[in-house]
Amino acid sequence: MNQDYIKADNWSIIEEGFDQEMVKSSESLFSIGNGAMGQRANFEESYSGPTFQGSYIAGVYYPDKTRVGWWKNGYPEYFAKVLNAPNWIGINVLVDGETLDLFKCTRVEEFRRELSMKEGWYQRSFSATLQNGVTIKAKITRFLSLDLDELGAIKYDIQVVNNDAEITFIPYLDSGITNEDSNWDDKFWNTTSVSSKGNRAFIEAHTMKTNFGTCTFMEAQLFHEGKKIEITPSETKEETFIGHSYPHHVKKGETLSLHKFGGYTVSTNHKAKELIKAADSVISEAIEIGFEALLEKQKKAWHAIWQMSDIAIEGDVKAQQGIRFNIFQLNQTYLGKDSRLNIGPKGFTGEKYGGSTYWDTEAYCIPFYMATKDHKVARSLLKYRYEHLEKAIENAQKLGFSNGAALYPMVTMNGEECHNEWEITFEEIHRNGAIAFAIYNYYRFTGDYSYIPEMGLEVLIGIARFWHQRANYSESKEKYVILGVTGPNEYENNVNNNWYTNYLAKWCIEYTIEQLQKVKDGYPDDYARIIGHTYLTSNETDLWKDVAENMYFPFSEKYNVFLQQDGFLDKELITVDNLDKSQRPINQKWSWDRILRSPYIKQADILQGFYLFEDHFTVEELQRHFDFYEPFTVHESSLSPCVHSIQAAKLDRMEQAYKFYLRTSRLDLDDYNKEVEEGLHITSMAGTWMSVVEGFGGLRILEDKLSFTPRIPKGWKSYSFKINFRNRILKVIVTKEETRFKLEGSEQMSIRLNGQRLELRPHEEISA
Amino acid sequence: MNQDYIKADNWSIIEEGFDQEMVKSSESLFSIGNGAMGQRANFEESYSGPTFQGSYIAGVYYPDKTRVGWWKNGYPEYFAKVLNAPNWIGINVLVDGETLDLFKCTRVEEFRRELSMKEGWYQRSFSATLQNGVTIKAKITRFLSLDLDELGAIKYDIQVVNNDAEITFIPYLDSGITNEDSNWDDKFWNTTSVSSKGNRAFIEAHTMKTNFGTCTFMEAQLFHEGKKIEITPSETKEETFIGHSYPHHVKKGETLSLHKFGGYTVSTNHKAKELIKAADSVISEAIEIGFEALLEKQKKAWHAIWQMSDIAIEGDVKAQQGIRFNIFQLNQTYLGKDSRLNIGPKGFTGEKYGGSTYWDTEAYCIPFYMATKDHKVARSLLKYRYEHLEKAIENAQKLGFSNGAALYPMVTMNGEECHNEWEITFEEIHRNGAIAFAIYNYYRFTGDYSYIPEMGLEVLIGIARFWHQRANYSESKEKYVILGVTGPNEYENNVNNNWYTNYLAKWCIEYTIEQLQKVKDGYPDDYARIIGHTYLTSNETDLWKDVAENMYFPFSEKYNVFLQQDGFLDKELITVDNLDKSQRPINQKWSWDRILRSPYIKQADILQGFYLFEDHFTVEELQRHFDFYEPFTVHESSLSPCVHSIQAAKLDRMEQAYKFYLRTSRLDLDDYNKEVEEGLHITSMAGTWMSVVEGFGGLRILEDKLSFTPRIPKGWKSYSFKINFRNRILKVIVTKEETRFKLEGSEQMSIRLNGQRLELRPHEEISA
């Protein structure tokens, strides 16, 4: 943890001072993205110190051959790696012939980074003295355009401070890049052409195996004291590299600027043969508009996003900065424009984990996107799973299931499983339940039932079939049991009767049966189509029902709580506060067997179930389970604090709720887990949003209406957020004294506040 | 399975006919070894078809950097690989300038291999026509000397059949070898010198990291029609290769022979600087003696081994061949001369698994070596663990244990753990119990108590401390439980209260406390020394006792059996005979999760406990547990059938016992598991010996005396074996009608036969 590293600020992420040790962490924190591509905050100029280079294109992956110590039947042969893409940001800078490299400069001062979350740009400035004695000041501004999402732009200003100097900018493209986490040191990219056309350059490269075609492109413009210099650059061309050289003599005190436009055109959006042509047209448009005007458009586009998705907090800058950082990163990662994409756990900020899609999407991200975007975005995420249904059925077949049972992968890029730890790949099957729940949740929130007859019911049938087959009847318990699973708490492996998994299984079956009836009644054509190809019979659904009705749930009479799994009470039940601090985090200090046999919980497990199915349990039951389990919870998953924050708020334990809130919202900014250099925790950021809106705001959908039970942390003056509920936009402002509502649009709306009905009329602010 | 591949024969392993598909399997089956080195039956001459090259030197290993998909804390960084050693057997053969290569010959006939188990040599003969039309007949005889255990000898005879021909033998040494199972394609060997001296050649090479120095050496002699040809060979020398060329013109019908002597001197037995000198002296001795006289010595040496360890079976050639193959391989692998060595699971026949020492040694191999060798051999195996005690304590510390608790590694070469599957490395802790049991068993059989005060008690204390710390008190069960283990049945992972593990833990503690008292009373100096550095107090042993006395054992009232682990009865209890044959072996057909949640048992687990602690349970209890568990057992471990054979014999189910016997004794000869090409299953071969002597013969030690309850399989006329019991050699012959005993030596001996006491006098045959 490093609480003072990032300066507190309402709207920006700011680093001051140059610390070589922090370069990799800052590269993560200052990452930028526009949903279609993204990149770590690598320096444009040369840097010979420790760095983790990363540029990523949404949806472009490589099936790296799996490497495991001991192979188990059923492991996937390939792991879909998030691919480090060709570098277009590079600008080598020569100062009187010496390469600018902050690692080698004799002095670096006034180093500052700022990521403007409000406006969507990243700026770096510093003063540096090179080994040749020349001192320069630099200011570099960079953004990835939201409007032209194949385009990025960089403005690199250099002022010569103590001398006249010859400055040479060498903007370049480089496709000779590798992944840090390659399993077999395979070459992932094959470069097929390197070319120039005046000030433009192009590198065509395609990925091996998956054959995604890309054209990486650039064009640069040189300005001396703001005046454009027409210059034909000299070219350096290699097999996977092209650089253009822009030398210019600059007098002491003068500024030389390079505007570089670059980016990618990709065969998923263009014909493979027309990638250069498409790139050419993007550059022409960019040049036509120009850097400054593009930046203005960028600010406007981000303004529009914030209009809808901002959460404003008064009285607590760090809390404010935290939530905005989370919302900003979610929007940088996924904007919902393309149903082939999803929300990778590290977004465009690192390679770790690979794949783009985890159960995080359904369990944590969908609520954020539903409430802050058009409902099509959430629908697009659901459609993604529908499109992978065939592969989920194949995946289940590989593991011995039949008859259309579907097991969605733990990690995927294209619908195929690509993870290979048996205790997770084969056993962390609750992910299936999160997908079914998201279908339910989507309809509950948006009121758009159409997804279910059109697509969702088939997904539900595959999932219900899986649960039916995965459970088995225990003669000894006279109940159905689910053996050998890993619950959300991954600090238990291969356990029997994980309560959360069993509960989801039962619920999935019941919900599917309900939806079958509803579709049969209301959408007979869809029903006929679906029954026609799933061959579902009432015989089969009777068998499902038997499983659901007779599911086993481990329970302790003594503590009057459900047990996380069979045998939980055999553990040494020493709470976390009795654990020596030197032993934590246990995932770094303890061997795996010790973690497994301990009672310590990585992330909400039973409490995750209580979160999803809140209305199935009383507050008193929640309190009992919270009091029993939270003391054993080490929250070593980024997905844990948000759910606990929501539950603590519901129990009116606002100090605890606030502590959890800070941990989830500033997880990366304060580097709680000492690993931010590997990239950001994107999916848990949606959990932070939930902890404000659902936790503090108490947002629920009750009887088709929004309902709030607002609470406010002690140190806050107020907080506010907006909700897009069924195409009506509601702004909610919570202060210590009251809650105010402002409804946009033209229709009125009925809500509940602390259980009381409230009628809202458009453009009228109501306080209560 | 391939039942007719090896010809049935009482004393030899015979293959007839050349099948390229079978070359790798035969390379395993015809392997030879002399305890100090060993090699697969690779061809001496060139072979361009599929082959698995392997020569191994006992104790020479390489710590290959571990490669796992997902790292867990506590994993060892290195895995001790059994190293493929430089090749000294190679002899390229040119026939009129064309390289003899059976993969390329136009015709190969009369191909035959024979491994004489009786005399310890391997012979291969064939007739081949080369592409140049020359037909030759070849006969190659090879052995690794038991007398000079750094030496091997080859006699390569070629008769020219249809023409005169120029034959050139090029015997060579080659240190440019690699391992098939290298993790990172590291280079394991560094060659430092390649030299010749007349007809002798030497390659010095040392292993990377471990720095084992070796000199690989050879000298050859040429004979034409039996007459020695004096010739100075021309030399081919490369960085890691040296070849000597012996050309000679041979007339049609004549025979040219090359005698090649070769082998290794190793820095573990000589000064590193004197390896060539030592090699020179070995060759000089070999040349002095000559091939034929060396072979005579070899026959005598094997005769001596068989004198003591043979099991003769009349009336069942396949059963006879099977048991002799097992005994032969055990003796090829380990002769007990060097306490630094142990019994690798693949011996000198392959690389798979790595490491040399598993719990197999204590649980399966020690009984064989105790009964067929001087007791020093078993003592040497026990001493090996004593010498690794420090590392076992370090290993436990890494996993969070303290105060001298010892966890012996699952797999080791030098005392350090080198396996890395968490469910095995960290959880298959019953191995500690097997080591304690072997101490008990050694004293029970040999009567040599001295090991315990001198060494064993310290091992026992480390193990008892481990069990005490590994168990925890369950408030809910009001008993001590052992959570998160893998029992001998590796088809269950991370289970709670594996009965076998809990039983061993309890027994280890009780046995240690017993021995503490015994050493205190009888060996006060040793006791003082041990207490002095273990700081053991009666306080601590009281805590141990509490664990042992209050250990939990899962039990089913319904079935009146102990449960293999908590929750076993929740499984779908479908017996193996109801499993479709297409589904087996399940370890090749099913995904790992499916295996784990099935009731199927890989190898004896509870029944392994009943085997070790036979006297703790009634025959009726054994029968009940056998009837309950065997039907769920798939015997997919090589260590399973032997224990079941013994138990079935005890229950007088001789048909079943015989079936298990065949499976264990001919596992490799008939390739039950379709993997013999990877190497032989050496350690389970000792189980085969047990299944005859303990199973059919009913050998037990009761009240310090040998006891027998002999049974004989239906098809057998008789079988006989010898037992070295406390330095008295007893031969036992069992026929359908009677059992005969012959005692060697000069002392008389009292035994039990079917519960009746019998007095045996030396050299008198007693029938009963």
Short mmCIF file of N, CA, C and O in Angstrom, two decimals, chain B residues 94-139:
data_model
loop_
_atom_site.label_atom_id
_atom_site.label_comp_id
_atom_site.label_asym_id
_atom_site.label_seq_id
_atom_site.Cartn_x
_atom_site.Cartn_y
_atom_site.Cartn_z
N LEU B 94 29.55 -49.53 -40.71
CA LEU B 94 29.46 -49.27 -42.15
C LEU B 94 29.67 -50.59 -42.90
O LEU B 94 30.59 -51.34 -42.58
N VAL B 95 28.82 -50.87 -43.85
CA VAL B 95 28.94 -52.07 -44.68
C VAL B 95 29.17 -51.57 -46.10
O VAL B 95 28.27 -50.96 -46.69
N ASP B 96 30.36 -51.80 -46.59
CA ASP B 96 30.74 -51.23 -47.88
C ASP B 96 30.38 -49.74 -47.93
O ASP B 96 29.80 -49.25 -48.91
N GLY B 97 30.66 -49.06 -46.87
CA GLY B 97 30.46 -47.61 -46.84
C GLY B 97 29.05 -47.17 -46.47
O GLY B 97 28.82 -46.01 -46.15
N GLU B 98 28.08 -48.09 -46.50
CA GLU B 98 26.70 -47.70 -46.12
C GLU B 98 26.47 -47.95 -44.63
O GLU B 98 26.84 -49.00 -44.10
N THR B 99 25.86 -46.95 -43.98
CA THR B 99 25.59 -47.07 -42.54
C THR B 99 24.50 -48.10 -42.29
O THR B 99 23.42 -48.04 -42.89
N LEU B 100 24.78 -49.04 -41.42
CA LEU B 100 23.76 -50.01 -41.03
C LEU B 100 22.72 -49.29 -40.17
O LEU B 100 23.05 -48.69 -39.15
N ASP B 101 21.48 -49.36 -40.60
CA ASP B 101 20.37 -48.68 -39.91
C ASP B 101 19.13 -49.50 -40.19
O ASP B 101 18.61 -49.51 -41.31
N LEU B 102 18.64 -50.20 -39.17
CA LEU B 102 17.53 -51.14 -39.41
C LEU B 102 16.28 -50.44 -39.93
O LEU B 102 15.42 -51.07 -40.54
N PHE B 103 16.19 -49.12 -39.69
CA PHE B 103 15.02 -48.38 -40.18
C PHE B 103 15.08 -48.21 -41.68
O PHE B 103 14.07 -47.97 -42.34
N LYS B 104 16.29 -48.34 -42.25
CA LYS B 104 16.46 -48.08 -43.68
C LYS B 104 16.81 -49.33 -44.49
O LYS B 104 16.90 -49.25 -45.72
N CYS B 105 17.03 -50.44 -43.80
CA CYS B 105 17.39 -51.66 -44.53
C CYS B 105 16.23 -52.12 -45.41
O CYS B 105 15.07 -51.87 -45.10
N THR B 106 16.54 -52.78 -46.50
CA THR B 106 15.46 -53.24 -47.39
C THR B 106 14.77 -54.48 -46.81
O THR B 106 13.65 -54.79 -47.16
N ARG B 107 15.49 -55.17 -45.93
CA ARG B 107 14.92 -56.39 -45.35
C ARG B 107 15.55 -56.61 -43.98
O ARG B 107 16.77 -56.50 -43.83
N VAL B 108 14.71 -56.89 -42.98
CA VAL B 108 15.21 -57.28 -41.66
C VAL B 108 14.51 -58.57 -41.29
O VAL B 108 13.28 -58.63 -41.27
N GLU B 109 15.27 -59.61 -41.04
CA GLU B 109 14.68 -60.91 -40.70
C GLU B 109 15.35 -61.50 -39.47
O GLU B 109 16.41 -61.06 -39.08
N GLU B 110 14.70 -62.52 -38.96
CA GLU B 110 15.26 -63.26 -37.80
C GLU B 110 15.62 -62.32 -36.66
O GLU B 110 16.55 -62.60 -35.89
N PHE B 111 14.89 -61.21 -36.57
CA PHE B 111 15.19 -60.26 -35.49
C PHE B 111 14.76 -60.88 -34.17
O PHE B 111 13.64 -61.36 -34.03
N ARG B 112 15.63 -60.87 -33.21
CA ARG B 112 15.34 -61.50 -31.93
C ARG B 112 16.10 -60.77 -30.83
O ARG B 112 17.24 -60.37 -30.99
N ARG B 113 15.37 -60.54 -29.73
CA ARG B 113 16.06 -60.02 -28.55
C ARG B 113 15.88 -61.03 -27.44
O ARG B 113 14.82 -61.64 -27.31
N GLU B 114 16.88 -61.16 -26.63
CA GLU B 114 16.74 -61.98 -25.43
C GLU B 114 17.44 -61.28 -24.28
O GLU B 114 18.58 -60.83 -24.41
N LEU B 115 16.72 -61.19 -23.19
CA LEU B 115 17.32 -60.68 -21.96
C LEU B 115 17.39 -61.88 -21.03
O LEU B 115 16.36 -62.42 -20.61
N SER B 116 18.62 -62.33 -20.76
CA SER B 116 18.77 -63.47 -19.86
C SER B 116 18.75 -62.96 -18.44
O SER B 116 19.72 -62.37 -17.96
N MET B 117 17.63 -63.19 -17.79
CA MET B 117 17.53 -62.74 -16.40
C MET B 117 18.42 -63.60 -15.52
O MET B 117 19.02 -63.12 -14.56
N LYS B 118 18.56 -64.86 -15.90
CA LYS B 118 19.35 -65.79 -15.11
C LYS B 118 20.82 -65.35 -15.05
O LYS B 118 21.44 -65.38 -14.01
N GLU B 119 21.32 -64.90 -16.22
CA GLU B 119 22.76 -64.65 -16.30
C GLU B 119 23.12 -63.17 -16.45
O GLU B 119 24.29 -62.81 -16.47
N GLY B 120 22.10 -62.34 -16.60
CA GLY B 120 22.38 -60.91 -16.60
C GLY B 120 22.99 -60.36 -17.87
O GLY B 120 23.85 -59.47 -17.82
N TRP B 121 22.59 -60.88 -19.03
CA TRP B 121 23.06 -60.29 -20.28
C TRP B 121 21.88 -60.07 -21.22
O TRP B 121 20.81 -60.67 -21.07
N TYR B 122 22.12 -59.23 -22.20
CA TYR B 122 21.10 -58.88 -23.19
C TYR B 122 21.69 -59.13 -24.57
O TYR B 122 22.80 -58.73 -24.86
N GLN B 123 20.94 -59.86 -25.41
CA GLN B 123 21.45 -60.19 -26.73
C GLN B 123 20.42 -59.84 -27.80
O GLN B 123 19.23 -60.02 -27.60
N ARG B 124 20.95 -59.37 -28.91
CA ARG B 124 20.08 -59.02 -30.03
C ARG B 124 20.70 -59.62 -31.28
O ARG B 124 21.92 -59.55 -31.46
N SER B 125 19.89 -60.23 -32.12
CA SER B 125 20.45 -60.79 -33.36
C SER B 125 19.47 -60.55 -34.50
O SER B 125 18.25 -60.42 -34.27
N PHE B 126 19.98 -60.45 -35.69
CA PHE B 126 19.12 -60.22 -36.85
C PHE B 126 19.90 -60.48 -38.11
O PHE B 126 21.14 -60.55 -38.11
N SER B 127 19.16 -60.62 -39.17
CA SER B 127 19.75 -60.66 -40.51
C SER B 127 19.17 -59.46 -41.25
O SER B 127 17.97 -59.18 -41.16
N ALA B 128 20.05 -58.72 -41.94
CA ALA B 128 19.56 -57.51 -42.59
C ALA B 128 20.20 -57.33 -43.96
O ALA B 128 21.38 -57.63 -44.14
N THR B 129 19.39 -56.84 -44.89
CA THR B 129 19.95 -56.50 -46.20
C THR B 129 19.94 -54.99 -46.35
O THR B 129 18.90 -54.34 -46.17
N LEU B 130 21.13 -54.45 -46.62
CA LEU B 130 21.23 -53.00 -46.73
C LEU B 130 20.78 -52.55 -48.13
O LEU B 130 20.54 -53.38 -49.01
N GLN B 131 20.67 -51.27 -48.31
CA GLN B 131 20.24 -50.75 -49.61
C GLN B 131 21.24 -51.07 -50.70
O GLN B 131 20.89 -51.17 -51.87
N ASN B 132 22.51 -51.30 -50.29
CA ASN B 132 23.52 -51.66 -51.29
C ASN B 132 23.48 -53.15 -51.64
O ASN B 132 24.33 -53.66 -52.35
N GLY B 133 22.51 -53.87 -51.08
CA GLY B 133 22.34 -55.28 -51.44
C GLY B 133 23.11 -56.26 -50.58
O GLY B 133 22.90 -57.46 -50.66
N VAL B 134 23.98 -55.75 -49.72
CA VAL B 134 24.75 -56.67 -48.87
C VAL B 134 23.87 -57.16 -47.73
O VAL B 134 23.18 -56.38 -47.08
N THR B 135 23.89 -58.47 -47.53
CA THR B 135 23.15 -59.04 -46.41
C THR B 135 24.14 -59.42 -45.32
O THR B 135 25.16 -60.06 -45.60
N ILE B 136 23.83 -59.03 -44.12
CA ILE B 136 24.69 -59.39 -43.00
C ILE B 136 23.84 -60.05 -41.92
O ILE B 136 22.62 -59.88 -41.87
N LYS B 137 24.51 -60.81 -41.08
CA LYS B 137 23.87 -61.30 -39.86
C LYS B 137 24.61 -60.68 -38.70
O LYS B 137 25.85 -60.61 -38.72
N ALA B 138 23.88 -60.25 -37.72
CA ALA B 138 24.53 -59.62 -36.57
C ALA B 138 24.06 -60.28 -35.30
O ALA B 138 22.93 -60.78 -35.20
N LYS B 139 24.94 -60.32 -34.34
CA LYS B 139 24.58 -60.79 -32.99
C LYS B 139 25.33 -59.90 -32.01
O LYS B 139 26.55 -59.79 -32.08
#
